[in-house]
Structure formats: structure tokens, C-alpha cells
Amino acid sequence: MLDFLSKTPVARIHLFDDDLFLQHNAFRAPGAVPLAALAERRAKVDHFDRIYSALHRGVVPHRVRMGPATMRLLDNLDFVFLCSDDPTGKRQLVERLEDRGISFIDVGMGLQAGEHGLTGIVRTTASTPAMRDHVWDRSRIPMAADDGVDPYATNIQVVELNALNAALAIIRWKRLSGFYVDTKAEHFSTYAIDGNHITNGDQA
């Protein structure tokens, strides 16, 4: 997602993450990473800042885990992308963003391993002042731990699905921003991997 955002004229791109840039997230990132870079064990936000500051002057890294003590850092942002595979901390984040009147997009995917391969759904959920209730009434953002087996948690390499998830989110944001025409005004969409179908819902 940062790769796409860095090629837009937004003033600032704030990055929030306390993770290190290691092999598991290198496989999910654009481009190739030399082994020497992984050996440095840099903070993930510092790694991406080093790369994308060459293209965009407004990249601002924050090596913090987003939680109750750090959510205030979001209060003055114009738009937020939530890109976390841990659903348990999302409730407070969503409530905070709604309370501050901030529009946001949450992305995610659910994968299942079957006899003939992987299947699943890539999800994009938008929340704006024009439409918030679907997040709660229709549970459009997972906010509780799932006890089921999740192939994604095993670091399975589905970089193309990560890229698709990011692209769909950026396109939705650009439609909300007036860059692209927005005739559907959907605030929830899913892409079904096995049938190559995109379904829209929750139209404002």
C-alpha cells in the first residue's frame, strides 16, 4: 500500500509499526531485499522510510505499536488505512477513528486450505462519516480472535493477494477522494479467489 501511496501528492504518509523487517515480511513487500539488509534487523518503518523517502518527502516513520497509549497519534490525520492481521486490537482503533470523524479503510483476507488448493476472500471495508453502521451491524471488520486454522498465519506466500488487497483499498480511497468516478459508493467489497468475483455491498 505504501508503494502506491508514495506515488500520490499527499502531504504526509505516516507509518506505524513496531515490527522488525525480517524474512517473513520481506516476502510480502515490493521488490527484492538483499540478505545484508535483513541482517541489519532494522525497524520495518525505518526500512520503508529509507526506500520511499527517495520518492516522497513526506514519509514519517513511527516505531510504535498502535494501541491505547499511541492511538492519539491518529487524531489529526485525514485518512487512515488499517493493515493488521491481528483483529483483537481493532475495536478501540475503529471507535477512536469514528469518534474523531476520520474516514478509514480496513483490509483483510481469509484463506482456507482445501484438497484442490487455497480459496478464500480478500476484503475491503470503508468507513466514512456518510456510513459507519455497517461496520457494527453487519460485522464488516473482524474484531475478535478466530480459533480456526488460518493458512496466512503460517507465513504462506500470497504476495499477489497482498498486492491486490492494497490496490483495491487505494482505488477505493481514490474514488472517495474524487480522483476516480464513484458510481457505487460501496463501503464493503469482497474478491472471491476461486471464482474471480468482486461483490459490492453497504452502499451509502
mmCIF file of C-alpha atoms in Angstrom:
data_model
loop_
_atom_site.group_PDB
_atom_site.id
_atom_site.type_symbol
_atom_site.label_atom_id
_atom_site.label_comp_id
_atom_site.label_asym_id
_atom_site.label_seq_id
_atom_site.Cartn_x
_atom_site.Cartn_y
_atom_site.Cartn_z
ATOM 1 C CA MET A 1 0.000 0.000 0.000
ATOM 2 C CA LEU A 2 2.864 2.357 0.790
ATOM 3 C CA ASP A 3 4.253 1.748 -2.694
ATOM 4 C CA PHE A 4 1.009 3.050 -4.208
ATOM 5 C CA LEU A 5 0.587 5.938 -1.758
ATOM 6 C CA SER A 6 4.126 7.167 -2.294
ATOM 7 C CA LYS A 7 3.226 7.938 -5.900
ATOM 8 C CA THR A 8 0.417 10.330 -4.928
ATOM 9 C CA PRO A 9 0.683 14.037 -3.990
ATOM 10 C CA VAL A 10 -0.442 13.658 -0.352
ATOM 11 C CA ALA A 11 1.484 15.868 2.067
ATOM 12 C CA ARG A 12 2.397 13.210 4.633
ATOM 13 C CA ILE A 13 2.390 9.420 4.871
ATOM 14 C CA HIS A 14 2.664 8.280 8.490
ATOM 15 C CA LEU A 15 3.805 4.708 9.127
ATOM 16 C CA PHE A 16 3.014 2.954 12.418
ATOM 17 C CA ASP A 17 4.615 -0.409 13.221
ATOM 18 C CA ASP A 18 6.908 -1.780 15.935
ATOM 19 C CA ASP A 19 7.988 -4.866 13.989
ATOM 20 C CA LEU A 20 11.446 -5.556 12.572
ATOM 21 C CA PHE A 21 11.962 -6.014 8.849
ATOM 22 C CA LEU A 22 12.781 -9.719 8.588
ATOM 23 C CA GLN A 23 12.362 -12.514 6.089
ATOM 24 C CA HIS A 24 8.653 -13.106 6.706
ATOM 25 C CA ASN A 25 7.646 -9.551 5.798
ATOM 26 C CA ALA A 26 10.306 -9.208 3.092
ATOM 27 C CA PHE A 27 8.377 -11.812 1.108
ATOM 28 C CA ARG A 28 5.248 -9.653 1.382
ATOM 29 C CA ALA A 29 6.933 -6.403 0.354
ATOM 30 C CA PRO A 30 7.506 -4.991 -3.145
ATOM 31 C CA GLY A 31 10.883 -5.566 -4.736
ATOM 32 C CA ALA A 32 13.822 -7.717 -3.703
ATOM 33 C CA VAL A 33 15.693 -7.344 -0.421
ATOM 34 C CA PRO A 34 19.418 -8.214 -0.146
ATOM 35 C CA LEU A 35 20.388 -10.575 2.659
ATOM 36 C CA ALA A 36 22.621 -7.831 4.064
ATOM 37 C CA ALA A 37 19.570 -5.621 4.592
ATOM 38 C CA LEU A 38 17.786 -8.371 6.521
ATOM 39 C CA ALA A 39 20.884 -8.903 8.645
ATOM 40 C CA GLU A 40 20.665 -5.274 9.827
ATOM 41 C CA ARG A 41 17.373 -6.093 11.596
ATOM 42 C CA ARG A 42 16.073 -2.594 11.012
ATOM 43 C CA ALA A 43 12.675 -1.489 12.197
ATOM 44 C CA LYS A 44 10.151 -2.101 9.434
ATOM 45 C CA VAL A 45 9.130 1.567 9.331
ATOM 46 C CA ASP A 46 12.777 2.647 9.065
ATOM 47 C CA HIS A 47 13.378 0.197 6.241
ATOM 48 C CA PHE A 48 10.462 1.556 4.231
ATOM 49 C CA ASP A 49 11.301 5.145 5.120
ATOM 50 C CA ARG A 50 14.792 4.636 3.688
ATOM 51 C CA ILE A 51 13.341 3.343 0.408
ATOM 52 C CA TYR A 52 10.353 5.600 -0.133
ATOM 53 C CA SER A 53 11.853 8.848 1.094
ATOM 54 C CA ALA A 54 13.751 8.790 -2.179
ATOM 55 C CA LEU A 55 10.387 9.196 -3.895
ATOM 56 C CA HIS A 56 8.198 11.067 -1.399
ATOM 57 C CA ARG A 57 9.413 13.745 1.011
ATOM 58 C CA GLY A 58 6.545 13.267 3.433
ATOM 59 C CA VAL A 59 7.144 9.750 4.774
ATOM 60 C CA VAL A 60 7.082 9.841 8.586
ATOM 61 C CA PRO A 61 8.038 6.614 10.400
ATOM 62 C CA HIS A 62 6.734 5.837 13.900
ATOM 63 C CA ARG A 63 8.248 2.763 15.524
ATOM 64 C CA VAL A 64 5.307 2.150 17.819
ATOM 65 C CA ARG A 65 2.648 -0.476 18.250
ATOM 66 C CA MET A 66 -0.776 1.020 17.751
ATOM 67 C CA GLY A 67 -2.774 0.665 20.950
ATOM 68 C CA PRO A 68 -4.459 2.681 23.724
ATOM 69 C CA ALA A 69 -1.258 4.599 24.548
ATOM 70 C CA THR A 70 -0.494 5.569 20.952
ATOM 71 C CA MET A 71 -3.875 5.986 19.258
ATOM 72 C CA ARG A 72 -3.698 9.736 19.886
ATOM 73 C CA LEU A 73 -1.144 9.850 17.044
ATOM 74 C CA LEU A 74 -4.020 9.258 14.636
ATOM 75 C CA ASP A 75 -6.202 12.114 15.841
ATOM 76 C CA ASN A 76 -5.120 14.737 13.293
ATOM 77 C CA LEU A 77 -4.842 12.520 10.237
ATOM 78 C CA ASP A 78 -7.124 12.997 7.242
ATOM 79 C CA PHE A 79 -7.412 9.325 6.320
ATOM 80 C CA VAL A 80 -6.210 6.041 7.807
ATOM 81 C CA PHE A 81 -5.522 2.611 6.317
ATOM 82 C CA LEU A 82 -5.719 -0.248 8.804
ATOM 83 C CA CYS A 83 -3.459 -3.110 7.699
ATOM 84 C CA SER A 84 -3.228 -5.538 10.592
ATOM 85 C CA ASP A 85 -3.730 -9.292 10.710
ATOM 86 C CA ASP A 86 -4.483 -9.089 14.449
ATOM 87 C CA PRO A 87 -8.222 -8.379 14.848
ATOM 88 C CA THR A 88 -8.197 -8.149 18.648
ATOM 89 C CA GLY A 89 -6.950 -4.558 18.789
ATOM 90 C CA LYS A 90 -9.192 -3.140 16.102
ATOM 91 C CA ARG A 91 -12.257 -2.315 18.170
ATOM 92 C CA GLN A 92 -10.597 0.530 20.070
ATOM 93 C CA LEU A 93 -8.962 1.817 16.903
ATOM 94 C CA VAL A 94 -12.234 1.859 14.992
ATOM 95 C CA GLU A 95 -14.046 3.556 17.865
ATOM 96 C CA ARG A 96 -11.315 6.199 18.117
ATOM 97 C CA LEU A 97 -11.355 6.961 14.408
ATOM 98 C CA GLU A 98 -15.133 7.186 14.355
ATOM 99 C CA ASP A 99 -15.135 9.462 17.398
ATOM 100 C CA ARG A 100 -12.670 11.800 15.675
ATOM 101 C CA GLY A 101 -14.660 11.784 12.437
ATOM 102 C CA ILE A 102 -11.788 10.244 10.468
ATOM 103 C CA SER A 103 -12.500 8.185 7.368
ATOM 104 C CA PHE A 104 -10.612 4.919 7.097
ATOM 105 C CA ILE A 105 -10.291 1.687 5.160
ATOM 106 C CA ASP A 106 -9.640 -1.690 6.764
ATOM 107 C CA VAL A 107 -8.282 -4.537 4.645
ATOM 108 C CA GLY A 108 -8.019 -8.226 5.268
ATOM 109 C CA MET A 109 -8.257 -11.695 3.829
ATOM 110 C CA GLY A 110 -9.479 -15.078 4.945
ATOM 111 C CA LEU A 111 -7.902 -18.158 3.433
ATOM 112 C CA GLN A 112 -8.796 -21.832 3.646
ATOM 113 C CA ALA A 113 -6.720 -24.795 2.515
ATOM 114 C CA GLY A 114 -8.635 -27.500 0.689
ATOM 115 C CA GLU A 115 -7.996 -30.632 -1.298
ATOM 116 C CA HIS A 116 -7.534 -28.705 -4.542
ATOM 117 C CA GLY A 117 -5.635 -25.689 -3.186
ATOM 118 C CA LEU A 118 -6.288 -22.440 -1.396
ATOM 119 C CA THR A 119 -9.501 -20.496 -1.548
ATOM 120 C CA GLY A 120 -10.828 -17.508 0.317
ATOM 121 C CA ILE A 121 -11.869 -13.871 0.290
ATOM 122 C CA VAL A 122 -9.986 -10.579 0.005
ATOM 123 C CA ARG A 123 -11.931 -7.856 1.840
ATOM 124 C CA THR A 124 -12.055 -4.061 1.681
ATOM 125 C CA THR A 125 -14.145 -2.188 4.259
ATOM 126 C CA ALA A 126 -14.508 1.599 4.115
ATOM 127 C CA SER A 127 -15.903 3.717 6.942
ATOM 128 C CA THR A 128 -16.737 7.377 6.415
ATOM 129 C CA PRO A 129 -18.966 9.913 8.166
ATOM 130 C CA ALA A 130 -21.541 9.086 5.488
ATOM 131 C CA MET A 131 -21.676 5.451 6.542
ATOM 132 C CA ARG A 132 -20.495 3.810 9.770
ATOM 133 C CA ASP A 133 -23.247 1.461 10.984
ATOM 134 C CA HIS A 134 -22.358 -1.404 8.623
ATOM 135 C CA VAL A 135 -19.099 -1.954 10.494
ATOM 136 C CA TRP A 136 -21.041 -2.868 13.628
ATOM 137 C CA ASP A 137 -24.452 -4.050 12.435
ATOM 138 C CA ARG A 138 -23.014 -6.381 9.799
ATOM 139 C CA SER A 139 -19.651 -7.139 11.436
ATOM 140 C CA ARG A 140 -17.729 -5.901 8.403
ATOM 141 C CA ILE A 141 -14.430 -5.711 10.312
ATOM 142 C CA PRO A 142 -13.295 -8.761 12.320
ATOM 143 C CA MET A 143 -12.589 -7.689 15.898
ATOM 144 C CA ALA A 144 -12.143 -10.999 17.708
ATOM 145 C CA ALA A 145 -9.621 -13.803 17.518
ATOM 146 C CA ASP A 146 -10.521 -16.689 15.208
ATOM 147 C CA ASP A 147 -9.816 -20.141 16.631
ATOM 148 C CA GLY A 148 -9.844 -21.736 13.175
ATOM 149 C CA VAL A 149 -6.766 -22.725 11.177
ATOM 150 C CA ASP A 150 -5.515 -19.744 9.173
ATOM 151 C CA PRO A 151 -3.022 -20.573 6.394
ATOM 152 C CA TYR A 152 -1.926 -16.926 6.332
ATOM 153 C CA ALA A 153 -0.620 -17.257 9.884
ATOM 154 C CA THR A 154 1.865 -19.887 8.687
ATOM 155 C CA ASN A 155 3.617 -17.226 6.545
ATOM 156 C CA ILE A 156 2.292 -18.786 3.357
ATOM 157 C CA GLN A 157 3.437 -16.685 0.410
ATOM 158 C CA VAL A 158 0.493 -14.981 -1.287
ATOM 159 C CA VAL A 159 2.184 -11.724 -2.240
ATOM 160 C CA GLU A 160 -0.208 -11.267 -5.169
ATOM 161 C CA LEU A 161 -3.185 -11.282 -2.789
ATOM 162 C CA ASN A 162 -1.456 -8.759 -0.523
ATOM 163 C CA ALA A 163 -0.852 -6.548 -3.559
ATOM 164 C CA LEU A 164 -4.452 -6.959 -4.727
ATOM 165 C CA ASN A 165 -5.768 -6.110 -1.266
ATOM 166 C CA ALA A 166 -3.649 -2.955 -1.257
ATOM 167 C CA ALA A 167 -4.636 -1.989 -4.800
ATOM 168 C CA LEU A 168 -8.355 -2.380 -4.082
ATOM 169 C CA ALA A 169 -8.006 -0.237 -0.951
ATOM 170 C CA ILE A 170 -6.123 2.523 -2.783
ATOM 171 C CA ILE A 171 -8.638 2.529 -5.631
ATOM 172 C CA ARG A 172 -11.471 2.821 -3.089
ATOM 173 C CA TRP A 173 -9.686 5.731 -1.394
ATOM 174 C CA LYS A 174 -9.102 7.471 -4.736
ATOM 175 C CA ARG A 175 -12.803 7.093 -5.556
ATOM 176 C CA LEU A 176 -13.740 8.558 -2.180
ATOM 177 C CA SER A 177 -11.298 11.403 -2.856
ATOM 178 C CA GLY A 178 -12.799 12.235 -6.243
ATOM 179 C CA PHE A 179 -9.823 11.090 -8.304
ATOM 180 C CA TYR A 180 -11.865 8.279 -9.852
ATOM 181 C CA VAL A 181 -15.612 8.436 -10.510
ATOM 182 C CA ASP A 182 -17.548 6.653 -7.759
ATOM 183 C CA THR A 183 -20.921 5.426 -9.042
ATOM 184 C CA LYS A 184 -21.500 2.661 -6.483
ATOM 185 C CA ALA A 185 -20.424 4.305 -3.202
ATOM 186 C CA GLU A 186 -19.933 0.856 -1.684
ATOM 187 C CA HIS A 187 -18.368 0.682 1.765
ATOM 188 C CA PHE A 188 -17.731 -3.053 1.681
ATOM 189 C CA SER A 189 -16.437 -5.294 -1.091
ATOM 190 C CA THR A 190 -15.049 -8.777 -1.395
ATOM 191 C CA TYR A 191 -12.992 -10.554 -4.007
ATOM 192 C CA ALA A 192 -13.545 -14.325 -4.170
ATOM 193 C CA ILE A 193 -10.338 -16.020 -5.219
ATOM 194 C CA ASP A 194 -11.768 -19.262 -6.612
ATOM 195 C CA GLY A 195 -14.323 -17.637 -8.919
ATOM 196 C CA ASN A 196 -12.571 -14.307 -9.593
ATOM 197 C CA HIS A 197 -15.670 -12.392 -8.452
ATOM 198 C CA ILE A 198 -15.882 -8.938 -6.874
ATOM 199 C CA THR A 199 -19.047 -8.250 -4.870
ATOM 200 C CA ASN A 200 -20.069 -4.796 -3.604
ATOM 201 C CA GLY A 201 -22.244 -4.066 -0.589
ATOM 202 C CA ASP A 202 -23.194 -1.447 2.002
ATOM 203 C CA GLN A 203 -23.790 1.417 -0.391
ATOM 204 C CA ALA A 204 -24.041 4.875 1.112
#
